Coordinates of N, CA, C and O in Angstrom, one line a residue:
X1 N -31.4 10.4 5.3 CA -31.6 11.3 4.5 C -33.3 11.7 4.3 O -33.6 10.3 4.5
X2 N -33.2 12.6 3.5 CA -35.3 12.3 2.8 C -35.1 12.1 1.7 O -36.1 12.5 1.0
X3 N -34.4 11.2 0.6 CA -34.9 11.4 -0.2 C -35.7 10.3 -1.1 O -35.7 9.3 -0.4
X4 N -36.6 10.7 -1.6 CA -37.6 9.9 -1.9 C -38.6 9.4 -2.9 O -38.7 8.6 -4.0
X5 N -37.1 9.1 -4.4 CA -36.8 9.1 -4.8 C -36.1 9.5 -6.6 O -34.9 10.3 -5.8
X6 N -36.2 9.4 -7.8 CA -35.1 9.6 -8.5 C -35.2 9.2 -9.7 O -36.1 8.0 -10.2
X7 N -35.4 9.8 -10.8 CA -35.7 9.4 -11.8 C -34.1 10.4 -13.1 O -33.7 10.4 -13.2
X8 N -34.7 8.9 -13.7 CA -33.2 9.4 -15.0 C -34.1 9.4 -16.8 O -34.9 8.0 -17.0
X9 N -34.1 10.7 -16.4 CA -35.3 11.4 -17.5 C -34.5 11.2 -19.1 O -33.1 11.8 -18.9
X10 N -34.7 11.4 -20.2 CA -33.9 11.3 -20.7 C -33.2 9.8 -21.0 O -31.9 10.5 -21.7
X11 N -32.8 9.2 -21.0 CA -31.8 7.7 -21.0 C -31.5 8.1 -22.9 O -32.2 8.3 -24.1
X12 N -30.6 7.5 -23.6 CA -30.0 7.1 -24.5 C -29.7 5.9 -24.8 O -29.4 5.0 -23.6
X13 N -30.7 5.5 -25.5 CA -30.7 4.2 -25.7 C -29.8 3.3 -26.4 O -29.6 4.5 -27.9
X14 N -28.6 2.8 -25.7 CA -27.9 2.2 -27.8 C -28.1 0.4 -27.2 O -28.0 -0.4 -26.0
X15 N -28.4 0.2 -28.4 CA -28.7 -1.2 -28.6 C -27.6 -1.8 -29.2 O -26.5 -1.7 -29.9
X16 N -27.2 -3.4 -29.1 CA -27.1 -4.2 -29.9 C -27.7 -5.2 -30.8 O -28.3 -6.4 -29.7
X17 N -27.8 -5.5 -31.3 CA -27.8 -7.1 -32.2 C -26.7 -8.3 -32.6 O -26.4 -7.5 -32.7
X18 N -27.4 -8.9 -32.5 CA -26.6 -10.3 -33.2 C -27.0 -11.3 -34.3 O -27.7 -11.4 -34.2
X19 N -25.8 -10.8 -35.2 CA -26.2 -11.0 -36.5 C -24.9 -11.9 -37.2 O -24.2 -11.2 -37.9
X20 N -24.3 -12.1 -36.3 CA -23.5 -13.6 -37.3 C -23.1 -14.3 -38.1 O -22.2 -14.4 -39.5
X21 N -25.1 -14.2 -39.2 CA -24.2 -14.1 -40.4 C -24.1 -13.6 -41.3 O -24.5 -14.0 -42.6
X22 N -23.9 -12.3 -40.8 CA -23.4 -11.1 -41.8 C -22.2 -11.2 -42.3 O -21.3 -10.5 -42.8
X23 N -21.3 -11.7 -41.0 CA -19.7 -11.9 -40.5 C -19.5 -12.0 -41.8 O -18.0 -10.9 -42.5
X24 N -19.4 -13.0 -42.7 CA -19.0 -13.0 -44.0 C -19.4 -12.2 -44.7 O -18.2 -12.0 -45.7
X25 N -20.3 -11.8 -45.1 CA -19.9 -11.3 -46.9 C -20.3 -9.8 -46.1 O -19.4 -9.7 -47.2
X26 N -20.0 -9.5 -45.1 CA -19.2 -7.9 -45.5 C -17.7 -8.0 -45.3 O -17.3 -7.5 -45.6
X27 N -17.5 -8.9 -44.5 CA -15.7 -9.3 -45.4 C -15.8 -9.1 -47.0 O -14.3 -8.5 -46.6
X28 N -16.5 -9.3 -47.0 CA -16.2 -10.2 -48.1 C -15.7 -8.5 -49.2 O -14.9 -7.9 -49.9
X29 N -17.5 -8.1 -48.9 CA -17.9 -6.2 -49.0 C -16.2 -5.5 -48.7 O -14.8 -5.2 -49.0
X30 N -15.6 -6.1 -47.6 CA -14.6 -4.7 -47.1 C -13.0 -5.2 -48.1 O -13.3 -4.7 -47.8
X31 N -12.8 -6.9 -47.9 CA -12.0 -7.4 -49.0 C -11.7 -6.6 -50.7 O -10.6 -5.7 -50.5
X32 N -12.8 -5.6 -51.0 CA -13.0 -5.4 -52.2 C -11.9 -3.9 -51.7 O -12.5 -2.7 -53.5
X33 N -12.6 -3.1 -50.7 CA -12.2 -1.8 -50.7 C -10.5 -1.4 -50.7 O -10.2 -2.5 -50.0
X34 N -10.5 -0.8 -51.4 CA -8.6 -0.3 -51.8 C -7.9 0.7 -51.8 O -7.2 1.4 -52.3
X35 N -9.3 1.6 -51.3 CA -9.0 3.1 -51.8 C -8.9 3.7 -49.6 O -10.2 4.1 -49.1
X36 N -8.1 4.2 -49.3 CA -7.8 4.4 -47.7 C -7.5 5.7 -47.3 O -6.8 6.2 -47.9
X37 N -8.1 7.3 -46.7 CA -7.5 8.1 -46.2 C -7.1 7.9 -44.2 O -8.1 8.1 -43.7
X38 N -6.6 7.3 -44.1 CA -5.8 6.8 -42.4 C -6.6 5.8 -42.0 O -7.0 4.9 -43.2
X39 N -7.7 6.0 -41.5 CA -8.3 5.0 -40.8 C -10.1 4.0 -42.0 O -10.2 4.0 -41.3
X40 N -10.0 5.0 -42.7 CA -11.3 5.4 -42.8 C -10.8 5.4 -44.6 O -10.1 6.1 -45.7
X41 N -12.8 4.8 -44.8 CA -12.1 4.0 -46.7 C -12.1 5.6 -46.7 O -12.7 6.4 -47.2
X42 N -12.2 6.4 -48.5 CA -12.8 7.4 -48.8 C -14.3 7.9 -49.1 O -14.4 8.7 -49.3
X43 N -14.0 6.2 -49.2 CA -15.8 5.7 -50.0 C -17.0 6.7 -48.4 O -16.5 5.8 -48.4
X44 N -17.9 7.2 -49.0 CA -19.6 6.8 -48.3 C -20.7 5.8 -49.2 O -21.4 6.1 -47.9
X45 N -19.5 5.4 -49.0 CA -21.2 4.5 -49.2 C -20.8 3.5 -49.7 O -20.5 2.8 -51.2
X46 N -19.8 3.1 -48.6 CA -19.6 1.1 -49.4 C -20.1 0.1 -49.1 O -19.9 -0.8 -50.0
X47 N -22.0 0.5 -49.2 CA -22.7 -0.6 -49.0 C -23.1 -0.2 -50.3 O -24.6 -1.2 -50.7
X48 N -23.0 1.0 -51.2 CA -23.6 1.6 -52.6 C -23.7 -0.2 -53.9 O -25.2 -0.2 -53.9
X49 N -23.1 -1.0 -53.5 CA -23.1 -1.7 -55.0 C -23.4 -3.5 -53.5 O -23.3 -5.2 -54.1
X50 N -23.7 -3.2 -52.5 CA -23.7 -4.5 -51.7 C -25.9 -4.5 -51.0 O -26.2 -3.7 -50.4
X51 N -26.8 -4.8 -52.1 CA -27.9 -4.2 -52.1 C -28.5 -5.4 -50.8 O -29.3 -4.9 -50.0
X52 N -28.2 -6.9 -51.5 CA -28.5 -7.4 -50.1 C -28.4 -7.8 -48.7 O -29.3 -7.7 -47.3
X53 N -26.7 -7.0 -48.4 CA -26.1 -6.5 -47.1 C -27.6 -4.8 -46.8 O -27.7 -5.7 -45.3
X54 N -27.7 -4.4 -47.7 CA -28.4 -3.0 -47.3 C -29.4 -3.3 -47.2 O -29.9 -3.4 -45.1
X55 N -30.1 -4.9 -47.6 CA -31.3 -4.5 -47.2 C -31.4 -5.8 -45.7 O -32.6 -5.2 -44.8
X56 N -30.4 -5.9 -45.4 CA -30.4 -7.3 -44.3 C -30.8 -6.0 -43.3 O -30.7 -6.3 -42.3
X57 N -29.4 -5.3 -43.4 CA -28.8 -4.5 -42.3 C -30.1 -3.1 -41.9 O -30.7 -2.8 -40.7
X58 N -30.9 -2.9 -43.0 CA -32.1 -2.3 -43.4 C -33.2 -2.0 -42.1 O -33.1 -1.8 -40.8
X59 N -32.9 -4.0 -42.6 CA -34.4 -4.9 -41.8 C -34.2 -4.9 -40.3 O -35.2 -4.7 -39.0
X60 N -33.2 -4.9 -39.6 CA -32.0 -5.6 -38.3 C -32.6 -4.1 -37.7 O -33.1 -3.6 -36.9
X61 N -32.1 -3.0 -38.1 CA -32.4 -1.7 -37.3 C -34.1 -1.0 -37.2 O -34.1 -0.8 -36.1
X62 N -34.5 -1.5 -38.5 CA -36.2 -1.4 -38.3 C -36.8 -2.2 -37.0 O -37.5 -1.6 -36.6
X63 N -36.6 -3.6 -37.4 CA -37.0 -4.5 -36.4 C -36.2 -3.8 -34.7 O -36.9 -3.0 -34.2
X64 N -34.9 -3.0 -34.7 CA -34.4 -2.5 -33.6 C -35.7 -1.8 -32.7 O -35.7 -1.5 -31.6
X65 N -35.5 -0.3 -33.8 CA -36.4 0.9 -33.1 C -37.7 0.3 -33.4 O -38.4 1.6 -32.7
X66 N -38.7 -0.7 -33.5 CA -39.6 -1.0 -34.0 C -39.6 -1.4 -32.2 O -40.7 -1.3 -31.6
X67 N -39.3 -2.6 -32.0 CA -39.2 -3.3 -31.1 C -38.9 -3.0 -29.4 O -39.1 -3.0 -28.5
X68 N -37.5 -1.9 -29.9 CA -37.2 -1.5 -28.1 C -37.4 0.4 -28.1 O -38.0 -0.1 -26.7
X69 N -37.3 1.2 -28.6 CA -38.0 2.2 -29.3 C -39.3 2.3 -29.8 O -39.5 4.0 -29.4
X70 N -40.1 1.7 -29.6 CA -41.3 1.3 -30.2 C -41.5 2.6 -31.5 O -42.5 3.6 -31.6
X71 N -40.5 2.9 -32.5 CA -40.2 3.9 -33.3 C -40.7 3.4 -35.6 O -40.0 2.5 -35.1
X72 N -42.1 3.4 -35.5 CA -43.1 2.2 -36.6 C -42.0 3.2 -37.4 O -42.2 4.4 -37.8
X73 N -41.1 3.4 -38.5 CA -40.8 4.3 -39.2 C -39.2 3.3 -40.0 O -38.6 2.7 -40.2
X74 N -40.6 3.9 -41.9 CA -39.0 3.3 -43.1 C -37.9 4.0 -43.0 O -37.7 5.1 -42.4
X75 N -37.2 3.6 -43.0 CA -35.6 4.5 -42.8 C -34.9 3.4 -44.4 O -35.4 3.2 -45.0
X76 N -33.2 4.3 -44.7 CA -32.6 4.3 -45.3 C -31.3 4.4 -45.2 O -30.9 5.3 -44.2
X77 N -30.8 3.6 -45.5 CA -28.8 4.6 -45.7 C -28.2 5.3 -46.5 O -28.6 5.7 -47.6
X78 N -27.6 6.1 -45.7 CA -27.2 7.3 -46.1 C -25.7 8.2 -46.5 O -25.6 7.5 -47.4
X79 N -25.3 7.0 -45.5 CA -23.8 6.8 -46.0 C -23.2 5.3 -45.0 O -23.9 5.3 -44.5
X80 N -22.0 5.1 -45.8 CA -21.8 3.7 -45.3 C -20.0 4.1 -45.2 O -20.1 4.3 -46.3
X81 N -19.7 3.4 -44.6 CA -18.0 3.3 -44.4 C -16.5 2.4 -44.3 O -17.7 1.9 -43.4
X82 N -15.4 2.1 -44.5 CA -15.2 0.9 -43.3 C -13.2 1.7 -42.7 O -13.6 2.5 -43.2
X83 N -13.9 1.7 -41.4 CA -12.4 1.9 -40.7 C -12.3 1.2 -39.9 O -12.2 -0.8 -39.8
X84 N -10.4 1.2 -40.1 CA -9.8 -0.4 -39.9 C -8.6 0.7 -39.0 O -8.2 1.7 -39.6
X85 N -8.5 0.6 -37.6 CA -8.1 1.1 -36.6 C -6.7 0.5 -36.1 O -6.9 -1.0 -36.2
X86 N -5.5 1.1 -35.9 CA -4.6 -0.7 -36.0 C -3.1 0.9 -35.0 O -3.7 1.7 -34.4
X87 N -2.4 0.0 -34.8 CA -1.4 0.7 -33.8 C -0.6 2.4 -34.8 O 0.0 2.6 -33.8
X88 N -0.4 1.7 -35.5 CA 0.0 3.5 -36.7 C -1.2 4.5 -36.5 O -0.7 5.6 -37.1
X89 N -2.2 4.2 -36.2 CA -2.9 5.7 -37.0 C -4.3 6.2 -35.5 O -5.2 6.5 -35.5
X90 N -4.0 4.8 -34.3 CA -4.7 4.8 -32.7 C -5.0 6.3 -32.6 O -6.4 7.2 -32.1
X91 N -3.7 7.2 -33.0 CA -3.5 8.8 -32.3 C -5.0 9.3 -33.2 O -4.9 10.4 -32.1
X92 N -5.5 9.2 -34.4 CA -5.8 10.3 -34.4 C -7.3 9.8 -34.1 O -8.8 10.7 -34.8
X93 N -7.7 9.2 -33.5 CA -9.6 8.7 -33.1 C -9.4 10.0 -32.2 O -9.4 10.9 -31.4
X94 N -10.9 10.4 -32.0 CA -11.5 11.4 -31.2 C -13.0 11.1 -31.2 O -13.5 10.3 -32.1
X95 N -13.4 11.9 -29.7 CA -15.2 11.8 -30.1 C -15.2 12.7 -31.2 O -15.4 13.6 -31.4
X96 N -17.0 12.3 -31.9 CA -17.2 12.5 -32.5 C -19.2 12.4 -33.1 O -18.9 11.7 -32.4
X97 N -19.7 13.1 -33.7 CA -21.6 12.2 -33.3 C -21.8 12.6 -35.3 O -20.5 13.0 -36.1
X98 N -22.7 13.2 -35.4 CA -23.1 12.2 -37.3 C -24.0 13.5 -37.2 O -25.0 12.7 -37.0
X99 N -24.1 14.6 -37.3 CA -25.0 15.4 -37.1 C -26.2 15.6 -38.3 O -27.3 15.7 -38.0
X100 N -25.5 14.6 -39.5 CA -26.6 14.7 -40.6 C -26.8 13.8 -40.9 O -27.9 13.0 -42.1
X101 N -27.1 13.3 -39.9 CA -27.6 11.7 -39.9 C -28.8 11.5 -38.8 O -30.0 12.1 -37.6
X102 N -30.3 10.1 -38.0 CA -31.1 9.9 -37.8 C -30.7 9.3 -36.3 O -30.2 9.1 -35.2
X103 N -29.9 8.5 -37.2 CA -29.6 6.8 -36.1 C -28.3 6.4 -36.9 O -27.9 6.5 -38.0
X104 N -27.6 6.1 -36.2 CA -26.0 5.3 -37.0 C -25.4 3.7 -36.0 O -26.1 3.4 -35.0
X105 N -24.9 3.3 -36.8 CA -24.9 1.6 -36.0 C -23.4 1.7 -36.6 O -22.7 1.9 -38.0
X106 N -22.8 0.2 -36.7 CA -21.8 0.1 -36.4 C -21.4 -1.4 -36.2 O -21.7 -2.0 -35.1
X107 N -21.4 -1.9 -37.8 CA -21.2 -4.1 -37.4 C -19.4 -4.0 -37.0 O -18.8 -3.4 -38.2
X108 N -19.2 -5.3 -36.1 CA -18.2 -5.5 -36.1 C -18.2 -7.0 -36.8 O -18.5 -8.0 -36.2
X109 N -16.9 -7.0 -37.1 CA -16.8 -8.2 -37.8 C -15.5 -8.8 -37.7 O -15.0 -10.2 -38.1
X110 N -14.8 -8.8 -35.6 CA -14.0 -9.6 -35.5 C -14.2 -8.7 -33.8 O -14.6 -8.0 -33.6
X111 N -13.2 -10.1 -33.6 CA -14.0 -9.7 -31.6 C -12.6 -8.3 -31.0 O -11.9 -8.2 -32.1
X112 N -13.4 -8.7 -30.0 CA -12.6 -7.7 -29.2 C -12.1 -6.0 -30.1 O -11.7 -5.6 -29.9
X113 N -13.1 -5.1 -29.7 CA -13.3 -4.5 -30.6 C -13.9 -3.0 -29.2 O -14.8 -3.9 -28.9
X114 N -13.6 -2.1 -29.0 CA -13.9 -1.3 -28.4 C -14.5 -0.1 -29.2 O -14.0 0.2 -29.6
X115 N -15.7 0.7 -28.5 CA -16.4 2.2 -28.5 C -16.7 2.7 -27.0 O -17.3 1.9 -26.4
X116 N -16.6 4.2 -27.2 CA -16.4 4.6 -25.9 C -17.1 5.5 -26.7 O -17.4 6.3 -27.6
X117 N -18.6 6.1 -25.2 CA -19.1 7.0 -25.3 C -19.5 7.9 -24.4 O -18.8 7.7 -23.3
X118 N -20.3 8.8 -25.0 CA -19.1 9.9 -24.1 C -20.6 11.5 -24.4 O -21.2 11.5 -25.0
X119 N -21.1 12.2 -22.8 CA -21.8 12.7 -23.2 C -21.2 14.2 -22.6 O -19.9 14.3 -21.6
X120 N -21.9 15.1 -22.6 CA -21.1 16.5 -22.8 C -21.1 17.3 -21.3 O -21.8 16.8 -20.6
X121 N -19.9 17.6 -20.6 CA -19.8 17.3 -19.5 C -20.2 18.9 -18.9 O -20.2 20.0 -19.7
X122 N -20.8 19.2 -17.8 CA -20.8 20.2 -17.1 C -19.9 21.3 -16.9 O -18.7 21.2 -17.5
X123 N -21.0 23.4 -17.1 CA -19.8 23.4 -17.4 C -18.7 24.1 -16.0 O -17.5 24.3 -15.3
X124 N -18.8 23.1 -15.4 CA -18.3 22.8 -13.5 C -18.1 21.2 -13.3 O -19.0 21.0 -13.5
X125 N -16.8 21.2 -12.9 CA -16.7 19.4 -13.6 C -16.7 18.7 -11.8 O -15.8 19.8 -10.7
X126 N -17.6 18.6 -11.3 CA -17.3 18.0 -9.4 C -17.1 16.9 -10.2 O -18.1 15.8 -10.5
X127 N -16.3 15.9 -9.8 CA -16.3 15.0 -9.8 C -16.3 13.8 -9.2 O -16.3 14.1 -7.5
X128 N -17.6 13.0 -9.3 CA -17.8 12.0 -8.0 C -16.4 10.7 -7.6 O -15.9 11.2 -7.7
X129 N -17.1 10.0 -6.1 CA -16.4 9.7 -5.2 C -16.5 8.3 -6.5 O -15.1 7.8 -6.2
X130 N -17.7 7.4 -7.4 CA -17.3 6.7 -8.0 C -18.2 7.2 -9.3 O -19.6 8.0 -9.3
X131 N -18.3 6.1 -10.3 CA -19.3 6.8 -11.7 C -19.8 5.6 -11.4 O -20.3 4.2 -10.9
X132 N -21.5 5.5 -11.6 CA -22.5 4.8 -12.2 C -23.6 5.0 -13.5 O -22.5 6.6 -13.8
X133 N -23.9 3.7 -13.8 CA -24.6 5.2 -15.1 C -25.2 6.3 -15.8 O -25.7 7.4 -15.8
X134 N -25.4 6.5 -13.7 CA -26.1 8.4 -14.1 C -24.7 9.0 -12.9 O -25.4 10.6 -14.2
X135 N -23.8 9.1 -12.8 CA -22.8 10.0 -13.3 C -21.5 9.9 -13.8 O -20.6 11.4 -14.2
X136 N -21.6 9.3 -14.4 CA -20.7 8.4 -16.1 C -20.5 9.8 -16.6 O -21.5 9.8 -17.3
X137 N -19.8 10.3 -16.5 CA -19.4 10.9 -18.8 C -18.6 10.3 -19.4 O -19.0 11.3 -21.2
X138 N -18.5 8.8 -19.4 CA -17.5 8.4 -20.3 C -18.5 6.2 -20.0 O -18.7 6.3 -18.7
X139 N -19.0 5.9 -21.1 CA -19.4 4.6 -21.0 C -18.4 3.6 -22.3 O -18.2 4.3 -23.3
X140 N -17.8 2.7 -22.3 CA -17.0 2.0 -22.7 C -17.2 0.5 -23.1 O -18.5 0.4 -22.3
X141 N -17.7 0.8 -24.4 CA -18.4 -0.9 -24.8 C -17.2 -1.8 -25.5 O -17.0 -1.5 -26.3
X142 N -18.1 -3.2 -25.1 CA -16.8 -4.3 -25.7 C -17.3 -4.9 -27.2 O -18.6 -5.7 -26.2
X143 N -17.5 -5.6 -27.9 CA -17.7 -5.6 -28.9 C -17.4 -6.7 -29.3 O -16.5 -6.7 -29.5
X144 N -18.1 -8.1 -30.1 CA -17.4 -9.7 -30.6 C -18.3 -8.9 -32.2 O -18.9 -9.1 -32.9
X145 N -17.2 -9.9 -32.9 CA -18.1 -10.4 -34.9 C -19.2 -10.4 -34.7 O -19.9 -11.3 -33.9
X146 N -19.8 -9.8 -35.7 CA -20.9 -10.4 -34.9 C -21.9 -9.1 -34.8 O -23.3 -9.1 -35.0
X147 N -21.4 -8.6 -33.9 CA -22.4 -7.4 -33.1 C -23.0 -6.4 -34.2 O -22.0 -5.6 -35.5
X148 N -24.0 -6.1 -34.0 CA -24.2 -4.9 -35.3 C -25.0 -2.9 -33.5 O -25.6 -3.6 -32.7
X149 N -24.2 -2.7 -33.1 CA -24.1 -1.4 -32.6 C -25.4 -0.6 -33.5 O -25.0 0.1 -34.0
X150 N -26.3 0.0 -32.4 CA -26.9 1.4 -32.7 C -27.5 2.1 -31.7 O -27.4 2.2 -30.8
X151 N -27.2 3.5 -32.3 CA -27.3 4.2 -31.3 C -27.6 5.9 -32.2 O -28.5 5.9 -33.0
X152 N -28.2 6.5 -31.5 CA -28.8 8.2 -32.0 C -27.6 8.7 -32.5 O -26.2 8.0 -32.2
X153 N -27.3 9.3 -34.2 CA -26.3 9.5 -34.7 C -26.2 10.8 -33.5 O -24.8 11.0 -33.8
X154 N -26.0 11.2 -32.7 CA -26.2 13.0 -32.2 C -24.9 12.6 -30.3 O -24.3 13.3 -30.5
X155 N -24.9 11.7 -30.8 CA -24.6 11.4 -29.4 C -22.9 11.0 -29.7 O -22.7 10.3 -30.3
X156 N -21.7 11.8 -28.5 CA -20.7 11.2 -28.7 C -19.9 9.9 -28.6 O -20.7 9.5 -27.8
X157 N -18.7 9.6 -29.6 CA -18.3 8.3 -29.9 C -17.0 8.7 -30.0 O -16.2 9.8 -31.0
X158 N -15.8 7.6 -30.1 CA -15.4 7.3 -30.7 C -14.6 5.4 -30.6 O -14.6 5.3 -29.5
X159 N -13.8 5.4 -31.6 CA -13.5 4.1 -31.6 C -12.5 4.4 -30.4 O -11.9 4.9 -30.5
X160 N -11.9 2.7 -30.0 CA -11.1 2.2 -28.7 C -10.0 2.2 -29.7 O -11.1 0.1 -30.0
X161 N -9.1 1.5 -29.9 CA -7.8 0.8 -30.5 C -7.5 0.0 -29.3 O -7.4 0.9 -27.9
X162 N -8.2 -1.4 -28.8 CA -6.9 -1.8 -27.9 C -6.0 -2.8 -28.2 O -6.1 -4.7 -27.5
X163 N -5.1 -2.6 -28.4 CA -4.3 -3.1 -29.3 C -4.1 -4.1 -30.3 O -3.0 -5.0 -30.0
X164 N -4.9 -4.8 -31.4 CA -5.1 -5.6 -32.0 C -6.6 -4.7 -32.5 O -7.0 -3.6 -32.5
X165 N -5.6 -4.6 -34.1 CA -6.1 -4.1 -35.4 C -8.1 -4.2 -35.1 O -8.9 -4.9 -34.9
X166 N -8.4 -2.8 -35.8 CA -10.0 -3.6 -35.2 C -10.8 -2.7 -36.4 O -10.4 -1.9 -37.2
X167 N -11.7 -3.4 -37.6 CA -12.0 -3.2 -38.7 C -13.9 -3.5 -38.4 O -14.3 -3.8 -37.4
X168 N -14.1 -2.1 -38.7 CA -16.0 -2.1 -39.1 C -16.7 -1.5 -40.1 O -16.0 -0.6 -41.4
X169 N -17.5 -1.5 -39.9 CA -18.4 -1.2 -41.2 C -19.5 -0.3 -40.0 O -19.7 -0.4 -39.4
X170 N -19.5 1.4 -40.4 CA -19.8 2.3 -39.6 C -21.6 3.0 -40.6 O -21.0 2.9 -42.4
X171 N -22.7 3.4 -40.5 CA -23.6 3.4 -41.2 C -24.7 4.6 -40.6 O -24.4 4.6 -39.5
X172 N -24.8 5.6 -41.5 CA -25.9 6.6 -40.7 C -27.1 6.1 -41.6 O -27.2 5.9 -42.8
X173 N -28.2 6.1 -40.9 CA -29.4 6.4 -41.3 C -30.9 7.5 -40.9 O -29.9 7.9 -40.6
X174 N -31.4 7.8 -42.4 CA -32.9 8.2 -42.0 C -33.8 8.3 -41.8 O -33.3 7.1 -43.3
X175 N -34.6 8.7 -41.6 CA -36.0 8.5 -41.8 C -36.6 8.3 -43.2 O -36.5 8.9 -43.8
X176 N -37.4 7.7 -43.8 CA -38.5 8.0 -44.8 C -39.7 8.2 -44.6 O -40.5 7.6 -43.9
X177 N -40.1 9.0 -46.2 CA -41.7 9.6 -45.4 C -41.9 10.7 -44.5 O -40.6 10.8 -44.0
X178 N -42.8 10.9 -43.9 CA -43.5 11.3 -43.3 C -43.0 10.9 -42.2 O -43.2 9.6 -40.7
X179 N -42.6 12.6 -41.0 CA -42.1 12.5 -39.9 C -42.7 13.8 -39.4 O -42.8 14.2 -39.6
X180 N -42.8 13.0 -37.5 CA -42.9 15.1 -37.1 C -44.9 15.1 -36.9 O -45.1 13.9 -37.5
X181 N -45.4 16.1 -37.0 CA -46.6 16.1 -36.2 C -47.1 17.6 -35.9 O -46.1 19.2 -36.9
X182 N -48.5 18.5 -37.2 CA -48.0 19.3 -37.3 C -48.2 20.1 -38.3 O -47.6 20.0 -39.3
X183 N -47.2 21.3 -37.6 CA -46.0 22.4 -38.4 C -45.4 22.1 -38.8 O -44.4 23.1 -39.1
X184 N -45.0 20.5 -37.5 CA -43.8 20.6 -37.8 C -43.4 19.2 -39.2 O -42.3 18.6 -38.7
X185 N -44.5 18.7 -39.5 CA -44.0 17.6 -41.0 C -43.3 17.9 -41.5 O -43.2 19.2 -42.0
X186 N -42.7 17.0 -42.2 CA -41.2 17.1 -43.1 C -41.9 15.5 -43.7 O -42.0 14.3 -43.3
X187 N -41.5 15.3 -44.7 CA -41.8 14.0 -45.8 C -40.2 14.1 -46.0 O -39.7 14.6 -46.6
X188 N -38.8 13.4 -45.9 CA -38.0 12.3 -45.6 C -37.9 11.8 -46.9 O -38.8 11.0 -47.5
X189 N -37.7 11.8 -48.1 CA -37.7 10.9 -49.2 C -35.7 9.8 -49.2 O -35.6 9.1 -49.1

């Protein structure tokens, strides 16, 4: 074999931060939600009256973006909602993304939660002999109470029912201030 190297170009980075200190305040906020449509709260502003939680989550995401991805950008929460997946509604789980935001996050306040990420498959599907991070089209993550999962909003993902109830807080973020350069500069508010 004459292969002299390989590069994983443009990898998708998915981060996990651990914030056990937020479990109880988030559970308290979750308990206030009494309006559901299937597995999702009807509100897209679950944190609207939770100023301290908003501040803590924004700060954590900003630190992650700065220290891991070297993106020093102010951000704000644009939408947030509660999810509860159980044995009665898991059939409604499907791959999706969040096209109207920059980064998304999920805070888990129970153990044994799972999420699958997927990438678009080629129009011609040749199945590898075994899957690696280079060849797999689906990646599963197991998360526990206090885990804050952060990922680019355009990444396909879906919650996974693992046999127990799965409750979480989903959040979308947008940049605030000047982004881009030259003719592509834009100020987000």
